Structures are given as C-alpha cells and as structure tokens.
C-alpha cells in the first residue's frame, strides 16, 4: 500500500461512510437459538471485517465462552433475548482492542443494573444513546484521517524518490497506529480507575 494517489484516501473515507450499527428494531423481537444468533450477527456485521468471506463474527464457542466468563448472562432454555444480542454487539466491538477482563469490567456493571430491568432505563436505551453518537463521531474521524493523510504526504521530502511513497505510507500507518495505541491506553486507564 502506498499513498500514490487520492484514490486511497477516497477509499478510506468511503469505507467510513459505510460504517453502520445494528439498530435494535432490526433485532428479531423473539428469542433466538444459538444458530440463529450467529447467523443474524454474521449477516449484519460481516462487512465490518477485514476479510468478509473468511472472518468469523461470532461462533458458538465464542458465545459459550462469553457466558462462561460472565460477559453474557446465560440463555434461558437455550434462547437468547434482544438484550443478549445487544450485549453481544458491545462485546464484538470491544473484543478487538480489549482483554476479556477489561470487557468484564465495562459490561458487568451495565448487565447487573440494566439487563432485564423492569423499570427505568434498559439496555436498549443505553445502546441507542451510545450508538446515536456514531454519525457525528464518524465525521470527526474522517476529518482526522484526512489531516493525518495530508501530513504523511509531506513527510520524507528528502528521501530518494523510489522510497518516498513507501515511507509516506509508513508515516500514515504510524500516525493511525499511535492514535489507536493512545486511545487504548486511555480506555485501560479509565477501567483501572473504577
């Protein structure tokens, strides 16, 4: 990958425009068996993976491990509710950057207080509130990616021409990686202060 053209930037920005989340109204209003859960998640989240044809979103083993590790309340008569589905979506997004114990630290208080809440705010309300912030955040992210891309284009001006594009791409990757690294450290710091 090189920064040879604006096509790369356009492709990245277009992919950010395609980011979408599963809306609660898309989740079936009936309890689902394990196979139905994995099929539903695959159909809705497949495009978020690097290799959609190969990558697994959630497997039966993963879901069983989440329940075994108290990340997910056990199913009732082998059926998963809408609230289970919402928790699985949170787990899916967290698992790429956080350890199981960190995810437990985040989700267990949420589950304890809001899973099957009979009054007041429920998991669906929390899910809607959090994911409702997405569109605005995607716009900020796009602006940040453009800024980093253009900054990377200005690096290594004195490098030999045949190496310049490779080094600029490396600069761009480093800036993006540093951002992820710092945000992960911040998330861990917040978890550790609880």
C-alpha positions as a Python dict, from the first residue, in 0.01 Angstrom:
ca = {
    (1, 'X'): (0, 0, 0),
    (2, 'X'): (131, 345, -87),
    (3, 'X'): (-3, 696, -76),
    (4, 'X'): (35, 728, -452),
    (5, 'X'): (-298, 893, -512),
    (6, 'X'): (-603, 1050, -362),
    (7, 'X'): (-781, 722, -450),
    (8, 'X'): (-653, 564, -129),
    (9, 'X'): (-789, 849, 81),
    (10, 'X'): (-1122, 840, -102),
    (11, 'X'): (-1145, 465, -48),
    (12, 'X'): (-1076, 505, 324),
    (13, 'X'): (-1331, 784, 362),
    (14, 'X'): (-1591, 589, 164),
    (15, 'X'): (-1542, 291, 394),
    (16, 'X'): (-1601, 517, 695),
    (17, 'X'): (-1928, 631, 538),
    (18, 'X'): (-2040, 267, 522),
    (19, 'X'): (-1992, 211, 895),
    (20, 'X'): (-2327, 133, 1044),
    (21, 'X'): (-2455, -33, 1356),
    (22, 'X'): (-2731, -279, 1419),
    (23, 'X'): (-3041, -91, 1519),
    (24, 'X'): (-3248, -250, 1794),
    (25, 'X'): (-3553, -263, 1568),
    (26, 'X'): (-3352, -489, 1333),
    (27, 'X'): (-3307, -746, 1610),
    (28, 'X'): (-3588, -1002, 1599),
    (29, 'X'): (-3845, -949, 1870),
    (30, 'X'): (-3835, -1316, 1958),
    (31, 'X'): (-3577, -1515, 2148),
    (32, 'X'): (-3322, -1687, 1926),
    (33, 'X'): (-3137, -2015, 1939),
    (34, 'X'): (-2758, -2013, 1909),
    (35, 'X'): (-2755, -2085, 1533),
    (36, 'X'): (-2999, -1802, 1475),
    (37, 'X'): (-2782, -1566, 1681),
    (38, 'X'): (-2466, -1646, 1485),
    (39, 'X'): (-2650, -1623, 1152),
    (40, 'X'): (-2802, -1287, 1244),
    (41, 'X'): (-2469, -1141, 1361),
    (42, 'X'): (-2288, -1269, 1053),
    (43, 'X'): (-2547, -1115, 823),
    (44, 'X'): (-2532, -774, 995),
    (45, 'X'): (-2163, -743, 1083),
    (46, 'X'): (-1983, -931, 806),
    (47, 'X'): (-1890, -609, 626),
    (48, 'X'): (-1706, -480, 934),
    (49, 'X'): (-1441, -750, 899),
    (50, 'X'): (-1114, -732, 711),
    (51, 'X'): (-1191, -1048, 511),
    (52, 'X'): (-1570, -1082, 496),
    (53, 'X'): (-1558, -1418, 320),
    (54, 'X'): (-1330, -1577, 580),
    (55, 'X'): (-1360, -1395, 913),
    (56, 'X'): (-1600, -1520, 1177),
    (57, 'X'): (-1809, -1264, 1360),
    (58, 'X'): (-1925, -1485, 1645),
    (59, 'X'): (-1904, -1860, 1679),
    (60, 'X'): (-2090, -2090, 1915),
    (61, 'X'): (-1765, -2142, 2105),
    (62, 'X'): (-1713, -1766, 2146),
    (63, 'X'): (-2066, -1712, 2276),
    (64, 'X'): (-2039, -2007, 2515),
    (65, 'X'): (-1707, -1866, 2644),
    (66, 'X'): (-1864, -1524, 2696),
    (67, 'X'): (-2136, -1683, 2909),
    (68, 'X'): (-1881, -1898, 3093),
    (69, 'X'): (-1668, -1589, 3167),
    (70, 'X'): (-1970, -1389, 3290),
    (71, 'X'): (-1961, -1146, 2999),
    (72, 'X'): (-2305, -1258, 2893),
    (73, 'X'): (-2588, -1383, 3112),
    (74, 'X'): (-2673, -1744, 3033),
    (75, 'X'): (-2954, -1804, 2785),
    (76, 'X'): (-3293, -1909, 2912),
    (77, 'X'): (-3382, -2255, 2780),
    (78, 'X'): (-3103, -2215, 2520),
    (79, 'X'): (-3264, -1900, 2382),
    (80, 'X'): (-3109, -1555, 2361),
    (81, 'X'): (-3310, -1238, 2411),
    (82, 'X'): (-3278, -898, 2245),
    (83, 'X'): (-3074, -788, 2545),
    (84, 'X'): (-2833, -1077, 2491),
    (85, 'X'): (-2797, -959, 2133),
    (86, 'X'): (-2721, -602, 2242),
    (87, 'X'): (-2452, -726, 2481),
    (88, 'X'): (-2303, -945, 2207),
    (89, 'X'): (-2278, -641, 1981),
    (90, 'X'): (-2092, -447, 2253),
    (91, 'X'): (-1863, -746, 2309),
    (92, 'X'): (-1797, -771, 1936),
    (93, 'X'): (-1677, -411, 1917),
    (94, 'X'): (-1470, -431, 2237),
    (95, 'X'): (-1302, -765, 2173),
    (96, 'X'): (-1071, -629, 1903),
    (97, 'X'): (-899, -390, 2143),
    (98, 'X'): (-963, -504, 2500),
    (99, 'X'): (-896, -812, 2709),
    (100, 'X'): (-1180, -1028, 2838),
    (101, 'X'): (-1122, -896, 3191),
    (102, 'X'): (-1141, -534, 3068),
    (103, 'X'): (-1465, -611, 2883),
    (104, 'X'): (-1599, -767, 3203),
    (105, 'X'): (-1510, -450, 3394),
    (106, 'X'): (-1708, -245, 3147),
    (107, 'X'): (-2008, -469, 3087),
    (108, 'X'): (-2070, -639, 3422),
    (109, 'X'): (-2197, -322, 3597),
    (110, 'X'): (-2412, -250, 3292),
    (111, 'X'): (-2552, -602, 3290),
    (112, 'X'): (-2606, -608, 3666),
    (113, 'X'): (-2810, -290, 3660),
    (114, 'X'): (-2985, -288, 3322),
    (115, 'X'): (-3020, -648, 3196),
    (116, 'X'): (-3388, -738, 3230),
    (117, 'X'): (-3457, -410, 3408),
    (118, 'X'): (-3825, -398, 3490),
    (119, 'X'): (-3843, -20, 3523),
    (120, 'X'): (-3648, 283, 3416),
    (121, 'X'): (-3369, 269, 3164),
    (122, 'X'): (-3286, -60, 2997),
    (123, 'X'): (-3004, -194, 2781),
    (124, 'X'): (-3182, -92, 2463),
    (125, 'X'): (-3199, 270, 2582),
    (126, 'X'): (-2827, 267, 2661),
    (127, 'X'): (-2746, 104, 2328),
    (128, 'X'): (-2947, 365, 2136),
    (129, 'X'): (-2786, 653, 2322),
    (130, 'X'): (-2431, 529, 2269),
    (131, 'X'): (-2465, 435, 1905),
    (132, 'X'): (-2662, 752, 1834),
    (133, 'X'): (-2332, 937, 1874),
    (134, 'X'): (-2186, 744, 1581),
    (135, 'X'): (-2264, 976, 1288),
    (136, 'X'): (-2105, 1280, 1450),
    (137, 'X'): (-1800, 1077, 1553),
    (138, 'X'): (-1758, 936, 1202),
    (139, 'X'): (-1739, 1291, 1066),
    (140, 'X'): (-1469, 1386, 1320),
    (141, 'X'): (-1284, 1066, 1236),
    (142, 'X'): (-1296, 1142, 864),
    (143, 'X'): (-1150, 1487, 923),
    (144, 'X'): (-875, 1341, 1141),
    (145, 'X'): (-789, 1073, 883),
    (146, 'X'): (-767, 1340, 611),
    (147, 'X'): (-540, 1552, 829),
    (148, 'X'): (-311, 1257, 903),
    (149, 'X'): (-308, 1153, 537),
    (150, 'X'): (-206, 1500, 418),
    (151, 'X'): (53, 1530, 691),
    (152, 'X'): (202, 1195, 587),
    (153, 'X'): (217, 1315, 228),
    (154, 'X'): (453, 1591, 338),
    (155, 'X'): (698, 1358, 515),
    (156, 'X'): (1027, 1226, 375),
    (157, 'X'): (1062, 1501, 117),
    (158, 'X'): (1440, 1438, 111),
    (159, 'X'): (1413, 1060, 71),
    (160, 'X'): (1505, 904, -264),
    (161, 'X'): (1205, 924, -495),
    (162, 'X'): (1176, 545, -529),
    (163, 'X'): (1144, 513, -148),
    (164, 'X'): (934, 821, -75),
    (165, 'X'): (586, 673, -126),
    (166, 'X'): (665, 367, 85),
    (167, 'X'): (798, 587, 366),
    (168, 'X'): (498, 820, 345),
    (169, 'X'): (263, 525, 372),
    (170, 'X'): (462, 408, 673),
    (171, 'X'): (420, 755, 828),
    (172, 'X'): (45, 742, 772),
    (173, 'X'): (20, 394, 928),
    (174, 'X'): (229, 507, 1226),
    (175, 'X'): (8, 810, 1290),
    (176, 'X'): (-307, 596, 1276),
    (177, 'X'): (-149, 330, 1497),
    (178, 'X'): (-29, 584, 1752),
    (179, 'X'): (-383, 719, 1776),
    (180, 'X'): (-522, 370, 1842),
    (181, 'X'): (-243, 297, 2091),
    (182, 'X'): (-308, 615, 2290),
    (183, 'X'): (-686, 561, 2292),
    (184, 'X'): (-637, 204, 2412),
    (185, 'X'): (-415, 331, 2695),
    (186, 'X'): (-682, 585, 2788),
    (187, 'X'): (-954, 320, 2791),
    (188, 'X'): (-741, 96, 3013),
    (189, 'X'): (-666, 388, 3246),
    (190, 'X'): (-1038, 463, 3283),
    (191, 'X'): (-1112, 95, 3350),
    (192, 'X'): (-833, 81, 3611),
    (193, 'X'): (-971, 383, 3798),
    (194, 'X'): (-1312, 222, 3854),
}
